Structure formats: structure tokens, C-alpha cells
Tab-separated table of C-alpha atoms in Angstrom:
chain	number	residue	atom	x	y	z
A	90	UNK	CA	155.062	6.954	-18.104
A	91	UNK	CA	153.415	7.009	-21.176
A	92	UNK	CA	153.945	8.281	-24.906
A	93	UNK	CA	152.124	11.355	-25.552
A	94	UNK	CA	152.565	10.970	-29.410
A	95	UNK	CA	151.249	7.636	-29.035
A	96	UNK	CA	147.463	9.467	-27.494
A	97	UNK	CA	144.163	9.903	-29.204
A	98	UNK	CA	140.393	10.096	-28.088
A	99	UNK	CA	136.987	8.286	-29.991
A	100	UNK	CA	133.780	7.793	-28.698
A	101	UNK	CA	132.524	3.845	-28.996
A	102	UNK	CA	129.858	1.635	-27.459
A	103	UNK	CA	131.369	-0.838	-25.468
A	104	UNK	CA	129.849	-4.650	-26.783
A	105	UNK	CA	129.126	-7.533	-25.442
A	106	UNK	CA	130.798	-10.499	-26.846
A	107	UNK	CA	128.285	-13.147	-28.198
A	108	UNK	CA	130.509	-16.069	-25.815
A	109	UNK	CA	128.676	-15.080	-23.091
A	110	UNK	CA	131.336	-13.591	-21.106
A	111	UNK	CA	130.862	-10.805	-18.619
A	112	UNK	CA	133.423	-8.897	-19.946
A	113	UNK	CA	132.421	-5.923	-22.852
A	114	UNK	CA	135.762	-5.011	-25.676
A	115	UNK	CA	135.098	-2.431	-27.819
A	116	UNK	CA	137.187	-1.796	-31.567
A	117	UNK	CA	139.434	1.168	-31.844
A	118	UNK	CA	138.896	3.549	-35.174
A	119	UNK	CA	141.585	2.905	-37.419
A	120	UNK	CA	142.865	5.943	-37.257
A	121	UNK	CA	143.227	5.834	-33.370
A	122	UNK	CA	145.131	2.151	-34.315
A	123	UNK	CA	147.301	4.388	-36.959
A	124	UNK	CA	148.533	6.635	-34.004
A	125	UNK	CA	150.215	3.815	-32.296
A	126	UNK	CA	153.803	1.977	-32.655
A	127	UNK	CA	152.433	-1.570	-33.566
A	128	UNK	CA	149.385	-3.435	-35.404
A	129	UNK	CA	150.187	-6.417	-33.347
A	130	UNK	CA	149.749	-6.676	-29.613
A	131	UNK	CA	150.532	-3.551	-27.491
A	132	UNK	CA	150.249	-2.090	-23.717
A	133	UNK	CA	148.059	1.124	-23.708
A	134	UNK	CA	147.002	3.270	-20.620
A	135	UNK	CA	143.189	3.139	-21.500
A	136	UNK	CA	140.780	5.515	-20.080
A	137	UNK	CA	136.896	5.146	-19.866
A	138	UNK	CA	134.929	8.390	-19.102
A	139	UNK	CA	137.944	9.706	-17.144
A	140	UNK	CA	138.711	5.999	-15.738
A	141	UNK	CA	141.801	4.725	-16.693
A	142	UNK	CA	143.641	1.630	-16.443
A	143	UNK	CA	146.518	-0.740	-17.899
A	144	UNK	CA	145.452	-2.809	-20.906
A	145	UNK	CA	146.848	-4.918	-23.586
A	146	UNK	CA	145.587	-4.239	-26.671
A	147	UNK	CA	144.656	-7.022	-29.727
A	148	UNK	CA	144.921	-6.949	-33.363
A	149	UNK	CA	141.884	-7.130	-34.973
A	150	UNK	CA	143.492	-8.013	-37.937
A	151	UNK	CA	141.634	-5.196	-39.749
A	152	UNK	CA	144.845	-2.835	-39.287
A	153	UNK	CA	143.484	-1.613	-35.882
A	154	UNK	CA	143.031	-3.085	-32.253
A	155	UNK	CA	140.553	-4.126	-30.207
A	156	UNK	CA	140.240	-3.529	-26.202
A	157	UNK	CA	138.918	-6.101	-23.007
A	158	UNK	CA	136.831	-4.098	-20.628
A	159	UNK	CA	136.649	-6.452	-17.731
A	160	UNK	CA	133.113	-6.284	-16.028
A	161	UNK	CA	135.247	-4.318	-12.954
A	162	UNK	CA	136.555	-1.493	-15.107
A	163	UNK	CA	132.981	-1.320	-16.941
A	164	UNK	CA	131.584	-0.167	-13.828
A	165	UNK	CA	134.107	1.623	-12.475
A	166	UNK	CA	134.104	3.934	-15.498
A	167	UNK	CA	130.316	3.636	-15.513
A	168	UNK	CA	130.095	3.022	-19.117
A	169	UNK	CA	127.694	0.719	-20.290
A	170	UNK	CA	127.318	-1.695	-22.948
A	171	UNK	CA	125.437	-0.092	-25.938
A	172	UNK	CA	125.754	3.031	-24.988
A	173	UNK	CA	128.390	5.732	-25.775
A	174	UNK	CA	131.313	6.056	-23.840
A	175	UNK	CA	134.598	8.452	-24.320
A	176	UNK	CA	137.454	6.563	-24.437
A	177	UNK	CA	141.586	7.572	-24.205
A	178	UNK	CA	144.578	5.224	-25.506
A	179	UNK	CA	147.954	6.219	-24.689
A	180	UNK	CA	150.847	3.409	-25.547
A	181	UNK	CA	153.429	3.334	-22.509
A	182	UNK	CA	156.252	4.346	-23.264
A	183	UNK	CA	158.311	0.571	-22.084
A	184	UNK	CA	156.365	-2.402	-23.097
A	185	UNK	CA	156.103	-4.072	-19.814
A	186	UNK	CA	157.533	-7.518	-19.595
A	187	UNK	CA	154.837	-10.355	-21.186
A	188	UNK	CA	153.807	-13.122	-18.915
A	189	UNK	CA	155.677	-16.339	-20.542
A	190	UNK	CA	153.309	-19.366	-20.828
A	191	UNK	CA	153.802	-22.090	-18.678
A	192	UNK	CA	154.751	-24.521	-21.342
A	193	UNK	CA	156.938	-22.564	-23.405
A	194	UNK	CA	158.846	-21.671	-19.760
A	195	UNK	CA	159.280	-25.009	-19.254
A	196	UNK	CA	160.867	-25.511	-22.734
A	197	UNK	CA	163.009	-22.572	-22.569
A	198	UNK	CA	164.370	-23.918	-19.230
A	199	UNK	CA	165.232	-27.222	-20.980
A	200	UNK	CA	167.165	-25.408	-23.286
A	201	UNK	CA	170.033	-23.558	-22.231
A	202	UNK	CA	171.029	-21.917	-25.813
A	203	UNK	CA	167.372	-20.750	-26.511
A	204	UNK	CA	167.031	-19.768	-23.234
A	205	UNK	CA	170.213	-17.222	-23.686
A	206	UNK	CA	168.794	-15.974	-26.881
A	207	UNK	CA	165.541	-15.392	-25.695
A	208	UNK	CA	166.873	-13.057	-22.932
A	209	UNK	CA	168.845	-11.374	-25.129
A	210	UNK	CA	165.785	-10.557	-27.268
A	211	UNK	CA	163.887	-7.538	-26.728
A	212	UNK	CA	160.297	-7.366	-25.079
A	213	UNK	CA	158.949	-6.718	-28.416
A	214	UNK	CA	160.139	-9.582	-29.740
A	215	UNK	CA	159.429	-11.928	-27.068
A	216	UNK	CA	155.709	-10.863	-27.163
A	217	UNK	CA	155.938	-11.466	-30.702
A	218	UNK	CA	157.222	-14.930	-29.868
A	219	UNK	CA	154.244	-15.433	-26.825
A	220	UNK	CA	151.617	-14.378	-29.368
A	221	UNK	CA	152.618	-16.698	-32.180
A	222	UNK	CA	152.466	-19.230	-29.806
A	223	UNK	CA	149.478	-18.559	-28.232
A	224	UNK	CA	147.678	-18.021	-31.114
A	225	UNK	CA	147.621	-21.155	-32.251
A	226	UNK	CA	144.278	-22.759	-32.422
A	227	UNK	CA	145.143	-26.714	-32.016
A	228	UNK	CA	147.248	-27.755	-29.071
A	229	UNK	CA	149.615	-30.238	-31.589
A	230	UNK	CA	150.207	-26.628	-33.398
A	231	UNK	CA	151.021	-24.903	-30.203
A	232	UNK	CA	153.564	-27.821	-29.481
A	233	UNK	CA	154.994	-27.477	-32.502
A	234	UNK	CA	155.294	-23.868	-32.237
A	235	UNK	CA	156.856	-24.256	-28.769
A	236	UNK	CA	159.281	-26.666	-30.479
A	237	UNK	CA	159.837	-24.670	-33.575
A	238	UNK	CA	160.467	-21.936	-31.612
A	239	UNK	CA	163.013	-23.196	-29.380
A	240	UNK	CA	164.887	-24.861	-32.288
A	241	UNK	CA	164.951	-21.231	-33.954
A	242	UNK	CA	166.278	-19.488	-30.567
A	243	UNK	CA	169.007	-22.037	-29.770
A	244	UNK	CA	170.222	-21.279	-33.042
A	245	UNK	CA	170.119	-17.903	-32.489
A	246	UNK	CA	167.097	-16.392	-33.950
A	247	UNK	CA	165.820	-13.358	-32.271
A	248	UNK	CA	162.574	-12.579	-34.088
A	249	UNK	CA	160.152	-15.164	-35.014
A	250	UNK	CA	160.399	-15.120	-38.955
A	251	UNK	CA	157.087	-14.901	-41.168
A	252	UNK	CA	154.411	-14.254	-38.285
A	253	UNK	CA	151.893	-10.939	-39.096
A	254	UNK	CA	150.901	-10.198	-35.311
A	255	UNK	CA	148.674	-7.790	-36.524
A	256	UNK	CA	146.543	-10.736	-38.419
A	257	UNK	CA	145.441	-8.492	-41.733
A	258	UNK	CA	147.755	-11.149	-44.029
A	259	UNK	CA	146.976	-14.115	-42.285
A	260	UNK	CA	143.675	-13.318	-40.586
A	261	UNK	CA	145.084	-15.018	-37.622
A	262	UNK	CA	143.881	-12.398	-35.120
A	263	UNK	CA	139.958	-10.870	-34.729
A	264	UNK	CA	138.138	-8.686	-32.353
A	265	UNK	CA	135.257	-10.883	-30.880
A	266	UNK	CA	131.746	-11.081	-32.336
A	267	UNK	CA	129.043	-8.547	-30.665
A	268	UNK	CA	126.131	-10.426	-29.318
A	269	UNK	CA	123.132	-9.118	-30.879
């Protein structure tokens, strides 16, 4: 089901990120971004050239998104990279449950009081949580983070305080780099 004020349409040329990966993202217009809920992370039924599929879209933190074409969904919408491609966002309408990181599972299940919070958050905020986390770029910061954020739950906490998931204050987030 998916939220049909939430919709809009651009052409783009699908890049190839300058890592070397097989995969292609592309950036969304900003006024495709403006159309939907969040700046920060958000689950989007993406279509390519009448293709669609499930994605989770990225701040860019340029107040819009960017999206992962996996090198499967590249072909399957026969898009290719440089070349233009139609493309169709439409945000569900229920955020799907994130996938919780191994090691801040394993720290939630050592504490019983952050644990109870953080199912009584909502999916929202616990993706908010999993990207503050995740985005940190040392692994003594993501401990900490884990930590910090466990010590904020258990007291009861529901949002993660001071975090810009869409990365335009902080310039935590950005789309990749093309590959020229």
C-alpha cells in the first residue's frame, strides 16, 4: 500500500559510483525529495521504466535523497548507466520495520529498561536510532553511540536528541561520488 500524495516522476541517468561497485544510485530532484514525509531515511516503492521495486531511500544531505539500483534491478528495468531512464517514487504508506544491527541487538537484549523503551518507540524513531548509529564513521564512535544510546532508552528517551538524519546541518549523510 502506498501513499499516493507521497508520488512524483523525474527523468535521471542512473551513475556509477566511483568505489567500484556494481551497483548504479541515482539523486532525486529536490523537488521530488520535497514531496515526501522525511529528509532522513525513508521506504519508497521505486519504479524504473515501468519496473518497480522496494527501496530505502538516503539523505543526501542536500535536502533530497538518493536511490541504490542494485545491478539486478538495473537490468531488469533495462536502464542503463548514463543514459536516461524514467523513474517513479511513491513512500509506503507503513515504514516497514528496520533491520536492527547485530551489535546494538545484542545491547538492547542486555538491557531490559532500554529494551522496553525501544519497543515502545515508533518505527520512525527506531530508524532514526539505527541510522545514527550506523552512521558513524569510527567503530569506538559506533560503540559509544550503541552505549549512549542505550543509556538514553533505559531512561526513557524515545527519540534520539540532536541527530539531523537528513545530513544538510551536519553533513553527516551524502549520495556517493559518480565515477567519471
Amino acid at each position: 500500500m502506498t501513499n499516493e500524495h507521497s508520488k512524483a516522476q523525474f527523468t535521471a541517468q542512473p551513475l556509477k559510483p566511483n568505489t567500484g561497485q556494481s551497483w548504479a544510485f541515482v539523486v532525486l530532484p529536490q523537488a521530488v525529495s520535497a514531496v515526501l514525509a522525511r529528509r532522513g531515511r525513508i521506504t519508497v516503492i521505486a519504479t524504473i521504466n515501468g519496473y518497480a521495486f522496494e527501496a530505502l531511500l538516503e539523505p543526501d544531505g542536500k535536502k533530497s535523497h538518493w536511490l541504490r539500483i542494485d545491478k539486478e534491478q538495473l537490468e531488469l528495468s533495462g536502464a542503463v548507466i548514463g543514459a536516461d531512464a524514467l523513474f517513479e517514487v511513491v513512500a509506503v504508506d507503513k515504514e516497514p520495520e528496520p533491520e536492527v544491527p547485530a551489535d546494538l541487538a545484542n545491547a538492547l537484549q542486555a538491557s531490559s529498561e532500554a529494551q522496553t523503551t525501544w519497543h515502545a518507540t515508533t518505527t520512525i524513531a527506531r530508524l532514526d536510532w539505527i541510522h545514527w548509529i550506523t552512521s558513524a564513521k569510527q567503530q569506538k564512535t559506533r560503540t559509544k553511540r550503541i552505549n549512549d544510546a542505550c543509556n538514553m532508552l533505559a531512561s526513557g528517551k524515545k527519540r534520539v536528541c540532536c541527530f539531523d538524519s537528513s545530513g544538510f546541518y551536519s553533513k553527516a549523510f551524502s549520495a556517493p561520488q559518480a565515477a567519471d
